[in-house]
Amino acid sequence: MTSLGGDGPVRTSTAGGSQVPPSPYFVSPAEFQRVRMHAGGTAGICWITLDRPERLNAFDWRMLVELRAALWEATYDDGIRVVVITGAGRGFSAGRDINDLRWQRGLPGNSYRSFVRTNHSTFDDIETIEKPVIAAVNGPCAGGGVELAVSCDFRIAAQEATFSLPEINIGVIPASGACSRMSRLIGVERLKEMVMTGRQYTAAQAGAMGLVSEVVPGAELVATVEALAADLMTGAPRAIGLAKHVINMCEGVDPHTGRDIERLGQSWLAQSDDSWEGLSAFLDKRSPDFRG
């Protein structure tokens, strides 16, 4: 397996710090046809690029399988600290490939639900991987592409990006995370507007409603994303990962349970080597050397 976390490609193994992910479930990166994994300009950043530009990066079954495989590669590679997802060519993603949608409509209800669960599992992996994930939205982002983006921790958009949930126009709803994730980002009323009208929104409008955190000129997108990634890599890796996990869990529980979750997470981190290193570095007035 190739690691993208260091100065160049290296082999990883269970003996070398990074672990080999369970391979029977996923296609090898060497076999990827719809997705590319490549190192960023700074060590520790892994870019995952959706690579079907001729279809505006619409995802079919193969792309979903490869995307999930790429996420697992990133999970098990300790050299990767931040994951960035973007699209090849002029767009981020048009969502589900219409040809796949036609095929899905012929499935019995139980088979259809099982198939769609694979979408959910892929986006759930993005949300739950204990590393920050940034969506670099470089152009049109529609349907499932929006749902992919909102499963990421951060969204930065190029000025030319657009956002829409047009499923209502073909008689269905966005059902891979829009209805369940987006209300906490943009509010229920705005979400209903997006879903029930199918309108297209500019990047500026998406920023105003809270769907993206920053809008920048297209030429500055990569640099802006990598600057955020660099900031995210200054903290202790395990603390960053657990912070993400605890915050996600606390969103779905009452405040009392949330504080229980915070205490459990903190009790583990407080005993870690990185916690002692951070405290020592603070007292010594030096930069910490976190090892993860």
PDB file of C-alpha atoms in Angstrom:
ATOM      1  CA  MET A   1       0.000   0.000   0.000  1.00  0.00           C
ATOM      2  CA  THR A   2       1.177   3.551  -0.686  1.00  0.00           C
ATOM      3  CA  SER A   3       1.161   6.207   2.009  1.00  0.00           C
ATOM      4  CA  LEU A   4       0.432   9.803   1.010  1.00  0.00           C
ATOM      5  CA  GLY A   5       1.300  11.280   4.383  1.00  0.00           C
ATOM      6  CA  GLY A   6       5.058  11.779   4.112  1.00  0.00           C
ATOM      7  CA  ASP A   7       7.536  13.401   1.770  1.00  0.00           C
ATOM      8  CA  GLY A   8       6.818  10.810  -0.915  1.00  0.00           C
ATOM      9  CA  PRO A   9       5.148   7.476  -1.533  1.00  0.00           C
ATOM     10  CA  VAL A  10       6.202   4.805   0.952  1.00  0.00           C
ATOM     11  CA  ARG A  11       5.072   1.295   1.706  1.00  0.00           C
ATOM     12  CA  THR A  12       3.069   0.925   4.887  1.00  0.00           C
ATOM     13  CA  SER A  13       2.512  -2.086   7.096  1.00  0.00           C
ATOM     14  CA  THR A  14       1.349  -2.987  10.568  1.00  0.00           C
ATOM     15  CA  ALA A  15       4.981  -2.880  11.662  1.00  0.00           C
ATOM     16  CA  GLY A  16       5.567   0.634  10.349  1.00  0.00           C
ATOM     17  CA  GLY A  17       2.974   2.601  12.301  1.00  0.00           C
ATOM     18  CA  SER A  18       0.226   2.707   9.679  1.00  0.00           C
ATOM     19  CA  GLN A  19      -2.009  -0.301   9.356  1.00  0.00           C
ATOM     20  CA  VAL A  20      -3.171  -2.215   6.310  1.00  0.00           C
ATOM     21  CA  PRO A  21      -6.969  -1.786   6.057  1.00  0.00           C
ATOM     22  CA  PRO A  22      -9.168  -4.874   5.718  1.00  0.00           C
ATOM     23  CA  SER A  23      -8.788  -5.493   1.998  1.00  0.00           C
ATOM     24  CA  PRO A  24     -11.511  -8.081   1.262  1.00  0.00           C
ATOM     25  CA  TYR A  25     -14.206  -5.403   1.346  1.00  0.00           C
ATOM     26  CA  PHE A  26     -12.753  -2.862  -1.033  1.00  0.00           C
ATOM     27  CA  VAL A  27     -11.036  -2.344  -4.339  1.00  0.00           C
ATOM     28  CA  SER A  28      -7.315  -1.525  -4.217  1.00  0.00           C
ATOM     29  CA  PRO A  29      -6.282   2.068  -5.028  1.00  0.00           C
ATOM     30  CA  ALA A  30      -4.201   0.636  -7.863  1.00  0.00           C
ATOM     31  CA  GLU A  31      -7.501  -0.384  -9.480  1.00  0.00           C
ATOM     32  CA  PHE A  32      -9.290   2.946  -9.060  1.00  0.00           C
ATOM     33  CA  GLN A  33     -11.050   4.216 -12.201  1.00  0.00           C
ATOM     34  CA  ARG A  34     -13.386   6.885 -10.796  1.00  0.00           C
ATOM     35  CA  VAL A  35     -11.374   8.318  -7.900  1.00  0.00           C
ATOM     36  CA  ARG A  36      -7.805   9.588  -7.490  1.00  0.00           C
ATOM     37  CA  MET A  37      -5.836   9.820  -4.243  1.00  0.00           C
ATOM     38  CA  HIS A  38      -2.857  12.137  -4.210  1.00  0.00           C
ATOM     39  CA  ALA A  39      -0.725  14.028  -1.707  1.00  0.00           C
ATOM     40  CA  GLY A  40      -1.270  17.713  -1.039  1.00  0.00           C
ATOM     41  CA  GLY A  41       1.333  20.437  -1.066  1.00  0.00           C
ATOM     42  CA  THR A  42       1.996  19.866   2.636  1.00  0.00           C
ATOM     43  CA  ALA A  43       2.835  16.505   4.204  1.00  0.00           C
ATOM     44  CA  GLY A  44      -0.180  14.999   5.912  1.00  0.00           C
ATOM     45  CA  ILE A  45      -2.838  16.226   3.454  1.00  0.00           C
ATOM     46  CA  CYS A  46      -4.548  13.673   1.222  1.00  0.00           C
ATOM     47  CA  TRP A  47      -6.695  14.849  -1.694  1.00  0.00           C
ATOM     48  CA  ILE A  48      -9.428  12.520  -2.938  1.00  0.00           C
ATOM     49  CA  THR A  49     -10.626  13.643  -6.364  1.00  0.00           C
ATOM     50  CA  LEU A  50     -13.866  12.418  -7.924  1.00  0.00           C
ATOM     51  CA  ASP A  51     -12.686  11.669 -11.445  1.00  0.00           C
ATOM     52  CA  ARG A  52     -15.537  11.475 -13.969  1.00  0.00           C
ATOM     53  CA  PRO A  53     -15.323  14.981 -15.421  1.00  0.00           C
ATOM     54  CA  GLU A  54     -17.160  13.952 -18.586  1.00  0.00           C
ATOM     55  CA  ARG A  55     -20.198  13.180 -16.364  1.00  0.00           C
ATOM     56  CA  LEU A  56     -19.646  16.154 -14.052  1.00  0.00           C
ATOM     57  CA  ASN A  57     -18.356  13.616 -11.502  1.00  0.00           C
ATOM     58  CA  ALA A  58     -21.749  11.984 -11.117  1.00  0.00           C
ATOM     59  CA  PHE A  59     -21.276   8.933  -8.966  1.00  0.00           C
ATOM     60  CA  ASP A  60     -22.162   5.448 -10.050  1.00  0.00           C
ATOM     61  CA  TRP A  61     -21.748   2.236  -8.085  1.00  0.00           C
ATOM     62  CA  ARG A  62     -18.023   2.024  -8.924  1.00  0.00           C
ATOM     63  CA  MET A  63     -17.285   5.547  -7.721  1.00  0.00           C
ATOM     64  CA  LEU A  64     -19.040   4.926  -4.402  1.00  0.00           C
ATOM     65  CA  VAL A  65     -17.042   1.745  -3.854  1.00  0.00           C
ATOM     66  CA  GLU A  66     -13.782   3.514  -4.707  1.00  0.00           C
ATOM     67  CA  LEU A  67     -14.602   6.545  -2.561  1.00  0.00           C
ATOM     68  CA  ARG A  68     -15.244   4.325   0.427  1.00  0.00           C
ATOM     69  CA  ALA A  69     -12.027   2.416  -0.260  1.00  0.00           C
ATOM     70  CA  ALA A  70     -10.096   5.701  -0.407  1.00  0.00           C
ATOM     71  CA  LEU A  71     -11.568   6.754   2.934  1.00  0.00           C
ATOM     72  CA  TRP A  72     -10.507   3.489   4.511  1.00  0.00           C
ATOM     73  CA  GLU A  73      -7.013   3.912   3.111  1.00  0.00           C
ATOM     74  CA  ALA A  74      -6.898   7.343   4.752  1.00  0.00           C
ATOM     75  CA  THR A  75      -8.272   5.957   8.015  1.00  0.00           C
ATOM     76  CA  TYR A  76      -5.540   3.379   8.366  1.00  0.00           C
ATOM     77  CA  ASP A  77      -2.652   5.590   7.213  1.00  0.00           C
ATOM     78  CA  ASP A  78      -1.271   7.433  10.250  1.00  0.00           C
ATOM     79  CA  GLY A  79       0.681   9.747   7.964  1.00  0.00           C
ATOM     80  CA  ILE A  80      -2.568  11.251   6.654  1.00  0.00           C
ATOM     81  CA  ARG A  81      -3.851  13.946   9.011  1.00  0.00           C
ATOM     82  CA  VAL A  82      -6.448  15.737   6.855  1.00  0.00           C
ATOM     83  CA  VAL A  83      -8.576  14.536   3.921  1.00  0.00           C
ATOM     84  CA  VAL A  84      -9.805  16.866   1.166  1.00  0.00           C
ATOM     85  CA  ILE A  85     -12.518  15.830  -1.301  1.00  0.00           C
ATOM     86  CA  THR A  86     -12.946  17.689  -4.596  1.00  0.00           C
ATOM     87  CA  GLY A  87     -14.002  17.104  -8.200  1.00  0.00           C
ATOM     88  CA  ALA A  88     -12.036  16.849 -11.438  1.00  0.00           C
ATOM     89  CA  GLY A  89     -12.730  19.320 -14.233  1.00  0.00           C
ATOM     90  CA  ARG A  90     -15.266  22.099 -13.919  1.00  0.00           C
ATOM     91  CA  GLY A  91     -17.497  20.672 -11.188  1.00  0.00           C
ATOM     92  CA  PHE A  92     -17.619  19.049  -7.771  1.00  0.00           C
ATOM     93  CA  SER A  93     -20.346  16.468  -8.389  1.00  0.00           C
ATOM     94  CA  ALA A  94     -23.726  16.297 -10.110  1.00  0.00           C
ATOM     95  CA  GLY A  95     -24.820  13.618  -7.653  1.00  0.00           C
ATOM     96  CA  ARG A  96     -26.133  10.228  -8.627  1.00  0.00           C
ATOM     97  CA  ASP A  97     -25.655   9.160 -12.253  1.00  0.00           C
ATOM     98  CA  ILE A  98     -29.071   9.189 -13.952  1.00  0.00           C
ATOM     99  CA  ASN A  99     -28.375   5.797 -15.533  1.00  0.00           C
ATOM    100  CA  ASP A 100     -27.925   4.284 -12.084  1.00  0.00           C
ATOM    101  CA  LEU A 101     -31.141   5.936 -10.937  1.00  0.00           C
ATOM    102  CA  ARG A 102     -33.040   4.303 -13.805  1.00  0.00           C
ATOM    103  CA  TRP A 103     -31.690   0.901 -12.809  1.00  0.00           C
ATOM    104  CA  GLN A 104     -32.485   1.431  -9.124  1.00  0.00           C
ATOM    105  CA  ARG A 105     -36.134   2.169  -9.841  1.00  0.00           C
ATOM    106  CA  GLY A 106     -36.623  -1.435 -10.948  1.00  0.00           C
ATOM    107  CA  LEU A 107     -35.505  -2.922  -7.626  1.00  0.00           C
ATOM    108  CA  PRO A 108     -38.011  -4.333  -5.112  1.00  0.00           C
ATOM    109  CA  GLY A 109     -38.429  -2.185  -2.027  1.00  0.00           C
ATOM    110  CA  ASN A 110     -36.197  -4.242   0.259  1.00  0.00           C
ATOM    111  CA  SER A 111     -33.441  -4.477  -2.369  1.00  0.00           C
ATOM    112  CA  TYR A 112     -33.709  -0.763  -3.120  1.00  0.00           C
ATOM    113  CA  ARG A 113     -33.296   0.127   0.557  1.00  0.00           C
ATOM    114  CA  SER A 114     -30.298  -2.177   0.859  1.00  0.00           C
ATOM    115  CA  PHE A 115     -28.675  -0.622  -2.211  1.00  0.00           C
ATOM    116  CA  VAL A 116     -29.232   2.957  -1.061  1.00  0.00           C
ATOM    117  CA  ARG A 117     -27.763   2.042   2.315  1.00  0.00           C
ATOM    118  CA  THR A 118     -24.399   1.794   0.530  1.00  0.00           C
ATOM    119  CA  ASN A 119     -24.681   5.530  -0.255  1.00  0.00           C
ATOM    120  CA  HIS A 120     -25.422   6.223   3.371  1.00  0.00           C
ATOM    121  CA  SER A 121     -22.528   4.067   4.578  1.00  0.00           C
ATOM    122  CA  THR A 122     -20.056   5.920   2.357  1.00  0.00           C
ATOM    123  CA  PHE A 123     -21.198   9.344   3.553  1.00  0.00           C
ATOM    124  CA  ASP A 124     -21.337   8.068   7.142  1.00  0.00           C
ATOM    125  CA  ASP A 125     -17.688   7.042   6.783  1.00  0.00           C
ATOM    126  CA  ILE A 126     -16.837  10.626   5.817  1.00  0.00           C
ATOM    127  CA  GLU A 127     -18.705  11.950   8.837  1.00  0.00           C
ATOM    128  CA  THR A 128     -17.215   9.464  11.310  1.00  0.00           C
ATOM    129  CA  ILE A 129     -13.584   9.082  10.172  1.00  0.00           C
ATOM    130  CA  GLU A 130     -11.588  10.495  13.101  1.00  0.00           C
ATOM    131  CA  LYS A 131      -9.692  12.903  10.874  1.00  0.00           C
ATOM    132  CA  PRO A 132     -10.888  16.275   9.527  1.00  0.00           C
ATOM    133  CA  VAL A 133     -12.474  16.140   6.067  1.00  0.00           C
ATOM    134  CA  ILE A 134     -12.771  19.265   3.904  1.00  0.00           C
ATOM    135  CA  ALA A 135     -14.979  19.560   0.824  1.00  0.00           C
ATOM    136  CA  ALA A 136     -13.282  21.785  -1.766  1.00  0.00           C
ATOM    137  CA  VAL A 137     -16.322  22.642  -3.892  1.00  0.00           C
ATOM    138  CA  ASN A 138     -14.827  23.764  -7.193  1.00  0.00           C
ATOM    139  CA  GLY A 139     -17.976  24.062  -9.325  1.00  0.00           C
ATOM    140  CA  PRO A 140     -21.552  22.763  -9.700  1.00  0.00           C
ATOM    141  CA  CYS A 141     -22.655  20.674  -6.730  1.00  0.00           C
ATOM    142  CA  ALA A 142     -26.065  19.040  -7.033  1.00  0.00           C
ATOM    143  CA  GLY A 143     -28.186  16.356  -5.416  1.00  0.00           C
ATOM    144  CA  GLY A 144     -25.985  13.670  -3.931  1.00  0.00           C
ATOM    145  CA  GLY A 145     -23.000  15.949  -4.461  1.00  0.00           C
ATOM    146  CA  VAL A 146     -24.478  18.332  -1.888  1.00  0.00           C
ATOM    147  CA  GLU A 147     -25.132  15.404   0.432  1.00  0.00           C
ATOM    148  CA  LEU A 148     -21.518  14.292   0.058  1.00  0.00           C
ATOM    149  CA  ALA A 149     -20.309  17.820   0.844  1.00  0.00           C
ATOM    150  CA  VAL A 150     -22.460  18.180   3.962  1.00  0.00           C
ATOM    151  CA  SER A 151     -21.086  14.914   5.350  1.00  0.00           C
ATOM    152  CA  CYS A 152     -17.668  16.632   5.432  1.00  0.00           C
ATOM    153  CA  ASP A 153     -16.565  18.674   8.434  1.00  0.00           C
ATOM    154  CA  PHE A 154     -15.821  21.839   6.467  1.00  0.00           C
ATOM    155  CA  ARG A 155     -16.939  23.195   3.096  1.00  0.00           C
ATOM    156  CA  ILE A 156     -15.016  25.836   1.153  1.00  0.00           C
ATOM    157  CA  ALA A 157     -16.433  26.874  -2.213  1.00  0.00           C
ATOM    158  CA  ALA A 158     -15.093  28.573  -5.295  1.00  0.00           C
ATOM    159  CA  GLN A 159     -17.064  31.652  -6.357  1.00  0.00           C
ATOM    160  CA  GLU A 160     -18.303  29.838  -9.461  1.00  0.00           C
ATOM    161  CA  ALA A 161     -19.748  26.925  -7.478  1.00  0.00           C
ATOM    162  CA  THR A 162     -23.499  26.368  -7.405  1.00  0.00           C
ATOM    163  CA  PHE A 163     -25.653  24.264  -5.102  1.00  0.00           C
ATOM    164  CA  SER A 164     -28.998  22.564  -5.689  1.00  0.00           C
ATOM    165  CA  LEU A 165     -31.187  19.677  -4.561  1.00  0.00           C
ATOM    166  CA  PRO A 166     -33.191  19.057  -7.744  1.00  0.00           C
ATOM    167  CA  GLU A 167     -34.576  15.598  -6.908  1.00  0.00           C
ATOM    168  CA  ILE A 168     -38.112  16.968  -6.526  1.00  0.00           C
ATOM    169  CA  ASN A 169     -38.120  17.549 -10.289  1.00  0.00           C
ATOM    170  CA  ILE A 170     -37.929  13.799 -10.957  1.00  0.00           C
ATOM    171  CA  GLY A 171     -40.517  12.904  -8.354  1.00  0.00           C
ATOM    172  CA  VAL A 172     -38.299  11.948  -5.400  1.00  0.00           C
ATOM    173  CA  ILE A 173     -36.468  13.632  -2.517  1.00  0.00           C
ATOM    174  CA  PRO A 174     -32.784  13.852  -1.594  1.00  0.00           C
ATOM    175  CA  ALA A 175     -32.490  10.824   0.679  1.00  0.00           C
ATOM    176  CA  SER A 176     -28.779  10.301   1.385  1.00  0.00           C
ATOM    177  CA  GLY A 177     -28.312  12.811   4.166  1.00  0.00           C
ATOM    178  CA  ALA A 178     -29.820  16.122   3.044  1.00  0.00           C
ATOM    179  CA  CYS A 179     -32.989  15.829   5.111  1.00  0.00           C
ATOM    180  CA  SER A 180     -31.176  14.383   8.126  1.00  0.00           C
ATOM    181  CA  ARG A 181     -27.983  16.495   8.144  1.00  0.00           C
ATOM    182  CA  MET A 182     -28.676  19.875   6.577  1.00  0.00           C
ATOM    183  CA  SER A 183     -31.252  21.295   8.985  1.00  0.00           C
ATOM    184  CA  ARG A 184     -28.549  21.774  11.620  1.00  0.00           C
ATOM    185  CA  LEU A 185     -26.485  23.719   9.080  1.00  0.00           C
ATOM    186  CA  ILE A 186     -29.059  25.962   7.424  1.00  0.00           C
ATOM    187  CA  GLY A 187     -32.265  25.539   9.455  1.00  0.00           C
ATOM    188  CA  VAL A 188     -35.449  23.640   8.715  1.00  0.00           C
ATOM    189  CA  GLU A 189     -37.209  26.387   6.718  1.00  0.00           C
ATOM    190  CA  ARG A 190     -34.282  26.990   4.367  1.00  0.00           C
ATOM    191  CA  LEU A 191     -33.819  23.230   3.937  1.00  0.00           C
ATOM    192  CA  LYS A 192     -37.474  22.828   3.006  1.00  0.00           C
ATOM    193  CA  GLU A 193     -37.041  25.617   0.463  1.00  0.00           C
ATOM    194  CA  MET A 194     -34.049  23.873  -1.133  1.00  0.00           C
ATOM    195  CA  VAL A 195     -35.713  20.447  -1.189  1.00  0.00           C
ATOM    196  CA  MET A 196     -39.236  21.481  -2.184  1.00  0.00           C
ATOM    197  CA  THR A 197     -38.356  24.025  -4.889  1.00  0.00           C
ATOM    198  CA  GLY A 198     -35.241  22.423  -6.391  1.00  0.00           C
ATOM    199  CA  ARG A 199     -33.755  25.922  -6.791  1.00  0.00           C
ATOM    200  CA  GLN A 200     -30.102  26.511  -7.638  1.00  0.00           C
ATOM    201  CA  TYR A 201     -28.087  28.729  -5.301  1.00  0.00           C
ATOM    202  CA  THR A 202     -24.855  30.614  -5.924  1.00  0.00           C
ATOM    203  CA  ALA A 203     -21.811  30.097  -3.735  1.00  0.00           C
ATOM    204  CA  ALA A 204     -22.447  33.501  -2.153  1.00  0.00           C
ATOM    205  CA  GLN A 205     -26.006  32.483  -1.275  1.00  0.00           C
ATOM    206  CA  ALA A 206     -24.750  29.159   0.106  1.00  0.00           C
ATOM    207  CA  GLY A 207     -22.285  31.046   2.270  1.00  0.00           C
ATOM    208  CA  ALA A 208     -24.962  33.414   3.552  1.00  0.00           C
ATOM    209  CA  MET A 209     -27.206  30.516   4.613  1.00  0.00           C
ATOM    210  CA  GLY A 210     -24.359  28.652   6.335  1.00  0.00           C
ATOM    211  CA  LEU A 211     -24.025  25.797   3.865  1.00  0.00           C
ATOM    212  CA  VAL A 212     -20.352  26.670   3.227  1.00  0.00           C
ATOM    213  CA  SER A 213     -17.937  28.365   5.604  1.00  0.00           C
ATOM    214  CA  GLU A 214     -15.941  30.338   3.035  1.00  0.00           C
ATOM    215  CA  VAL A 215     -16.219  31.437  -0.609  1.00  0.00           C
ATOM    216  CA  VAL A 216     -13.031  32.294  -2.508  1.00  0.00           C
ATOM    217  CA  PRO A 217     -11.977  32.927  -6.121  1.00  0.00           C
ATOM    218  CA  GLY A 218     -11.487  29.641  -7.942  1.00  0.00           C
ATOM    219  CA  ALA A 219      -7.774  30.280  -8.386  1.00  0.00           C
ATOM    220  CA  GLU A 220      -7.395  30.519  -4.595  1.00  0.00           C
ATOM    221  CA  LEU A 221      -9.413  27.431  -3.654  1.00  0.00           C
ATOM    222  CA  VAL A 222      -6.526  24.963  -3.308  1.00  0.00           C
ATOM    223  CA  ALA A 223      -4.356  27.372  -1.305  1.00  0.00           C
ATOM    224  CA  THR A 224      -7.255  28.296   0.998  1.00  0.00           C
ATOM    225  CA  VAL A 225      -8.137  24.650   1.622  1.00  0.00           C
ATOM    226  CA  GLU A 226      -4.521  23.698   2.312  1.00  0.00           C
ATOM    227  CA  ALA A 227      -4.140  26.634   4.713  1.00  0.00           C
ATOM    228  CA  LEU A 228      -7.107  25.355   6.725  1.00  0.00           C
ATOM    229  CA  ALA A 229      -5.675  21.829   6.574  1.00  0.00           C
ATOM    230  CA  ALA A 230      -2.350  23.118   7.902  1.00  0.00           C
ATOM    231  CA  ASP A 231      -4.133  24.768  10.846  1.00  0.00           C
ATOM    232  CA  LEU A 232      -5.960  21.508  11.543  1.00  0.00           C
ATOM    233  CA  MET A 233      -2.648  19.653  11.709  1.00  0.00           C
ATOM    234  CA  THR A 234      -1.168  21.798  14.486  1.00  0.00           C
ATOM    235  CA  GLY A 235      -3.158  20.048  17.218  1.00  0.00           C
ATOM    236  CA  ALA A 236      -2.660  16.590  18.678  1.00  0.00           C
ATOM    237  CA  PRO A 237      -3.973  14.022  16.149  1.00  0.00           C
ATOM    238  CA  ARG A 238      -5.955  11.921  18.619  1.00  0.00           C
ATOM    239  CA  ALA A 239      -7.466  14.995  20.244  1.00  0.00           C
ATOM    240  CA  ILE A 240      -8.517  16.327  16.833  1.00  0.00           C
ATOM    241  CA  GLY A 241     -10.125  12.999  15.940  1.00  0.00           C
ATOM    242  CA  LEU A 242     -11.894  12.615  19.255  1.00  0.00           C
ATOM    243  CA  ALA A 243     -13.070  16.236  19.188  1.00  0.00           C
ATOM    244  CA  LYS A 244     -14.806  15.522  15.896  1.00  0.00           C
ATOM    245  CA  HIS A 245     -16.353  12.332  17.244  1.00  0.00           C
ATOM    246  CA  VAL A 246     -17.544  13.895  20.507  1.00  0.00           C
ATOM    247  CA  ILE A 247     -19.041  16.956  18.795  1.00  0.00           C
ATOM    248  CA  ASN A 248     -20.901  14.737  16.303  1.00  0.00           C
ATOM    249  CA  MET A 249     -22.248  12.539  19.102  1.00  0.00           C
ATOM    250  CA  CYS A 250     -23.301  15.476  21.267  1.00  0.00           C
ATOM    251  CA  GLU A 251     -25.483  16.872  18.478  1.00  0.00           C
ATOM    252  CA  GLY A 252     -27.895  13.962  18.807  1.00  0.00           C
ATOM    253  CA  VAL A 253     -28.257  13.740  22.587  1.00  0.00           C
ATOM    254  CA  ASP A 254     -29.511  15.836  25.478  1.00  0.00           C
ATOM    255  CA  PRO A 255     -27.041  18.199  27.216  1.00  0.00           C
ATOM    256  CA  HIS A 256     -26.608  15.945  30.267  1.00  0.00           C
ATOM    257  CA  THR A 257     -25.675  12.941  28.114  1.00  0.00           C
ATOM    258  CA  GLY A 258     -23.447  15.215  26.032  1.00  0.00           C
ATOM    259  CA  ARG A 259     -21.438  16.175  29.111  1.00  0.00           C
ATOM    260  CA  ASP A 260     -21.062  12.491  29.978  1.00  0.00           C
ATOM    261  CA  ILE A 261     -19.626  11.914  26.490  1.00  0.00           C
ATOM    262  CA  GLU A 262     -17.263  14.888  26.919  1.00  0.00           C
ATOM    263  CA  ARG A 263     -15.987  13.528  30.248  1.00  0.00           C
ATOM    264  CA  LEU A 264     -15.395  10.073  28.816  1.00  0.00           C
ATOM    265  CA  GLY A 265     -13.446  11.476  25.877  1.00  0.00           C
ATOM    266  CA  GLN A 266     -11.419  13.820  28.035  1.00  0.00           C
ATOM    267  CA  SER A 267     -10.596  11.099  30.573  1.00  0.00           C
ATOM    268  CA  TRP A 268      -8.935   9.075  27.818  1.00  0.00           C
ATOM    269  CA  LEU A 269      -7.088  12.009  26.269  1.00  0.00           C
ATOM    270  CA  ALA A 270      -5.835  13.266  29.643  1.00  0.00           C
ATOM    271  CA  GLN A 271      -3.806  10.075  30.047  1.00  0.00           C
ATOM    272  CA  SER A 272      -2.272  10.188  26.568  1.00  0.00           C
ATOM    273  CA  ASP A 273       1.373  10.890  25.793  1.00  0.00           C
ATOM    274  CA  ASP A 274       0.331  13.834  23.631  1.00  0.00           C
ATOM    275  CA  SER A 275      -1.495  15.403  26.575  1.00  0.00           C
ATOM    276  CA  TRP A 276       1.653  15.224  28.727  1.00  0.00           C
ATOM    277  CA  GLU A 277       3.719  16.553  25.825  1.00  0.00           C
ATOM    278  CA  GLY A 278       1.320  19.456  25.293  1.00  0.00           C
ATOM    279  CA  LEU A 279       1.405  20.387  28.969  1.00  0.00           C
ATOM    280  CA  SER A 280       5.207  20.154  29.113  1.00  0.00           C
ATOM    281  CA  ALA A 281       5.603  22.219  25.947  1.00  0.00           C
ATOM    282  CA  PHE A 282       3.311  24.918  27.339  1.00  0.00           C
ATOM    283  CA  LEU A 283       5.291  25.120  30.583  1.00  0.00           C
ATOM    284  CA  ASP A 284       8.610  25.072  28.697  1.00  0.00           C
ATOM    285  CA  LYS A 285       7.374  27.753  26.271  1.00  0.00           C
ATOM    286  CA  ARG A 286       8.135  25.625  23.194  1.00  0.00           C
ATOM    287  CA  SER A 287       6.163  24.062  20.344  1.00  0.00           C
ATOM    288  CA  PRO A 288       4.765  20.620  21.202  1.00  0.00           C
ATOM    289  CA  ASP A 289       5.965  17.501  19.390  1.00  0.00           C
ATOM    290  CA  PHE A 290       2.750  15.508  19.102  1.00  0.00           C
ATOM    291  CA  ARG A 291       3.165  11.879  18.017  1.00  0.00           C
ATOM    292  CA  GLY A 292      -0.443  10.729  17.795  1.00  0.00           C
TER     293      GLY A 292
END
